[in-house]
Short mmCIF file of C-alpha atoms in Angstrom, two decimals:
data_model
loop_
_atom_site.label_atom_id
_atom_site.label_comp_id
_atom_site.label_asym_id
_atom_site.label_seq_id
_atom_site.Cartn_x
_atom_site.Cartn_y
_atom_site.Cartn_z
CA MET A 1 -4.78 0.38 -29.90
CA SER A 2 -7.15 3.04 -32.45
CA ASP A 3 -9.54 2.50 -30.08
CA ALA A 4 -10.74 5.78 -28.64
CA ASN A 5 -11.90 4.45 -25.50
CA VAL A 6 -7.74 2.65 -25.10
CA HIS A 7 -5.65 5.39 -22.96
CA GLU A 8 -1.79 4.19 -22.78
CA GLY A 9 1.04 5.12 -21.13
CA GLY A 10 4.21 4.43 -19.99
CA CYS A 11 7.43 5.13 -18.79
CA LEU A 12 9.83 6.87 -19.01
CA CYS A 13 12.50 4.18 -20.41
CA GLY A 14 9.64 2.38 -22.67
CA GLN A 15 9.44 -1.38 -19.90
CA VAL A 16 6.23 0.35 -19.13
CA ARG A 17 3.53 0.35 -21.07
CA TYR A 18 -0.98 0.06 -18.90
CA SER A 19 -3.44 1.44 -20.72
CA PHE A 20 -6.90 1.46 -20.03
CA THR A 21 -11.22 1.73 -21.49
CA GLY A 22 -12.98 4.28 -20.91
CA ASP A 23 -12.38 7.42 -19.10
CA PRO A 24 -10.99 8.03 -15.34
CA LEU A 25 -14.33 8.24 -13.06
CA LEU A 26 -11.73 10.91 -11.70
CA VAL A 27 -8.91 13.20 -12.17
CA ALA A 28 -7.31 15.22 -9.41
CA LEU A 29 -4.09 17.26 -8.42
CA CYS A 30 -2.73 15.07 -4.87
CA HIS A 31 0.10 17.40 -2.74
CA CYS A 32 0.37 14.72 0.22
CA THR A 33 3.93 15.34 0.40
CA HIS A 34 4.05 11.62 -0.66
CA CYS A 35 3.28 11.75 -4.10
CA ARG A 36 5.97 15.24 -3.97
CA LYS A 37 8.54 13.39 -2.87
CA GLN A 38 7.48 10.06 -5.48
CA GLY A 39 7.36 12.26 -8.60
CA GLY A 40 9.75 15.38 -8.11
CA ALA A 41 6.80 18.02 -8.24
CA PRO A 42 4.89 20.11 -6.08
CA PHE A 43 2.14 18.02 -7.27
CA SER A 44 0.57 15.22 -9.25
CA LEU A 45 -1.88 14.86 -11.47
CA VAL A 46 -3.59 11.91 -10.83
CA CYS A 47 -6.32 9.83 -12.59
CA ALA A 48 -9.15 6.96 -11.28
CA VAL A 49 -9.54 3.37 -12.98
CA ALA A 50 -11.46 0.26 -11.83
CA ASP A 51 -8.94 -1.77 -11.48
CA GLU A 52 -11.07 -4.53 -13.86
CA ALA A 53 -10.14 -0.80 -16.80
CA TYR A 54 -6.08 -1.46 -16.76
CA SER A 55 -3.86 -3.77 -18.19
CA GLU A 56 -0.01 -3.59 -17.38
CA GLN A 57 2.57 -4.89 -19.49
CA GLY A 58 6.60 -4.45 -17.87
CA GLU A 59 8.43 -5.18 -14.49
CA THR A 60 7.16 -2.83 -11.79
CA ARG A 61 8.83 -2.34 -8.12
CA ILE A 62 6.55 -1.56 -5.52
CA TYR A 63 7.00 0.36 -2.70
CA GLU A 64 4.79 0.19 -0.06
CA ASP A 65 3.97 3.68 1.72
CA ARG A 66 0.90 4.34 4.32
CA GLY A 67 -2.07 6.51 3.81
CA GLU A 68 -2.49 9.06 6.11
CA SER A 69 -5.58 6.95 8.21
CA GLY A 70 -2.30 4.08 7.56
CA ALA A 71 -3.45 2.19 5.21
CA ALA A 72 -1.08 0.64 2.68
CA VAL A 73 -0.96 2.54 -0.55
CA HIS A 74 0.60 0.24 -2.69
CA ARG A 75 3.20 2.40 -5.30
CA HIS A 76 4.45 1.16 -8.35
CA PHE A 77 7.54 2.34 -9.99
CA CYS A 78 9.13 1.27 -13.83
CA ALA A 79 12.38 -1.04 -12.32
CA THR A 80 13.89 -0.08 -14.75
CA CYS A 81 13.86 4.72 -15.36
CA GLY A 82 11.92 4.44 -11.65
CA SER A 83 8.86 6.44 -13.06
CA PRO A 84 5.60 5.89 -10.92
CA ILE A 85 3.14 4.39 -12.80
CA ARG A 86 0.97 3.96 -10.56
CA SER A 87 -0.99 3.42 -6.75
CA MET A 88 -2.85 0.96 -5.15
CA ALA A 89 -4.54 1.89 -2.15
CA ALA A 90 -6.11 -0.35 0.38
CA ALA A 91 -8.88 2.92 1.48
CA LEU A 92 -9.89 2.52 -2.14
CA PRO A 93 -10.19 -0.64 -3.71
CA GLY A 94 -11.72 -1.34 -6.86
CA LEU A 95 -9.85 2.09 -8.37
CA THR A 96 -6.57 2.22 -9.90
CA ILE A 97 -4.62 5.53 -8.69
CA VAL A 98 -2.99 5.54 -12.36
CA LYS A 99 -0.19 8.97 -12.32
CA ALA A 100 -1.48 10.56 -15.91
CA GLY A 101 1.90 12.31 -16.16
CA THR A 102 2.93 8.62 -18.11
CA LEU A 103 0.16 9.31 -20.28
CA ASP A 104 0.40 9.11 -24.68
CA THR A 105 -1.91 11.73 -24.32
CA PRO A 106 -2.20 13.32 -20.71
CA ASP A 107 -3.63 16.69 -21.20
CA GLN A 108 -7.22 15.21 -21.79
CA TRP A 109 -8.41 15.55 -19.63
CA PRO A 110 -8.39 18.53 -17.20
CA PRO A 111 -8.23 18.37 -12.97
CA VAL A 112 -11.58 18.15 -11.20
CA LEU A 113 -10.45 18.54 -7.38
CA GLU A 114 -7.40 19.33 -5.45
CA ALA A 115 -6.49 16.40 -2.35
CA TYR A 116 -4.05 17.44 0.37
CA CYS A 117 -4.37 21.17 -0.32
CA ASP A 118 -2.87 22.03 3.14
CA SER A 119 0.26 20.51 1.74
CA ALA A 120 0.30 21.77 -0.76
CA LEU A 121 3.07 24.37 -1.98
CA ASN A 122 2.73 27.94 -0.42
CA TRP A 123 3.25 29.37 -3.56
CA MET A 124 0.88 27.49 -5.35
CA PRO A 125 -2.22 28.44 -6.74
CA SER A 126 -5.27 27.04 -7.05
CA ILE A 127 -5.74 25.31 -10.32
CA THR A 128 -9.29 24.29 -9.48
CA ASP A 129 -12.21 24.92 -7.85
CA GLN A 130 -12.44 22.90 -5.64
CA ARG A 131 -9.94 22.39 -3.46
CA PHE A 132 -9.93 20.19 -0.27
CA ALA A 133 -7.41 20.79 2.93
CA ARG A 134 -6.72 16.65 2.90
CA SER A 135 -8.82 13.92 0.91
CA ASN A 136 -11.96 12.44 2.09
CA ILE A 137 -12.04 9.87 -1.12
CA GLY A 138 -11.98 6.07 0.32
CA GLU A 139 -12.35 7.89 4.15
#
């Protein structure tokens, strides 16, 4: 797509492609242990978009996780290559949490906050000025 208001991304093998319209409602770094294990990295760069702004093509599988609140977090990943694509958290109805590292242009929005910093690796420096020990979003 050539519309500057449409942002696209996808998995490593190309079987899953997605897009969303408009800028993300929030861009953050998540240091929770579940995001770290899912992505195999010290943190996860995520952006929240409205469900109705998001569309996806291709087959994903879903792992049902539980967030800190005990509510379900549905982690969608490519059925072929395993790339994490998005998460749907029951504690955040109406929002799709996109794994921003899968965007075709992942550097267009810097993160504005960091969540679950109490789980951050001890050698990880602060990246943003807003750091939260836990996530108060959706609680």
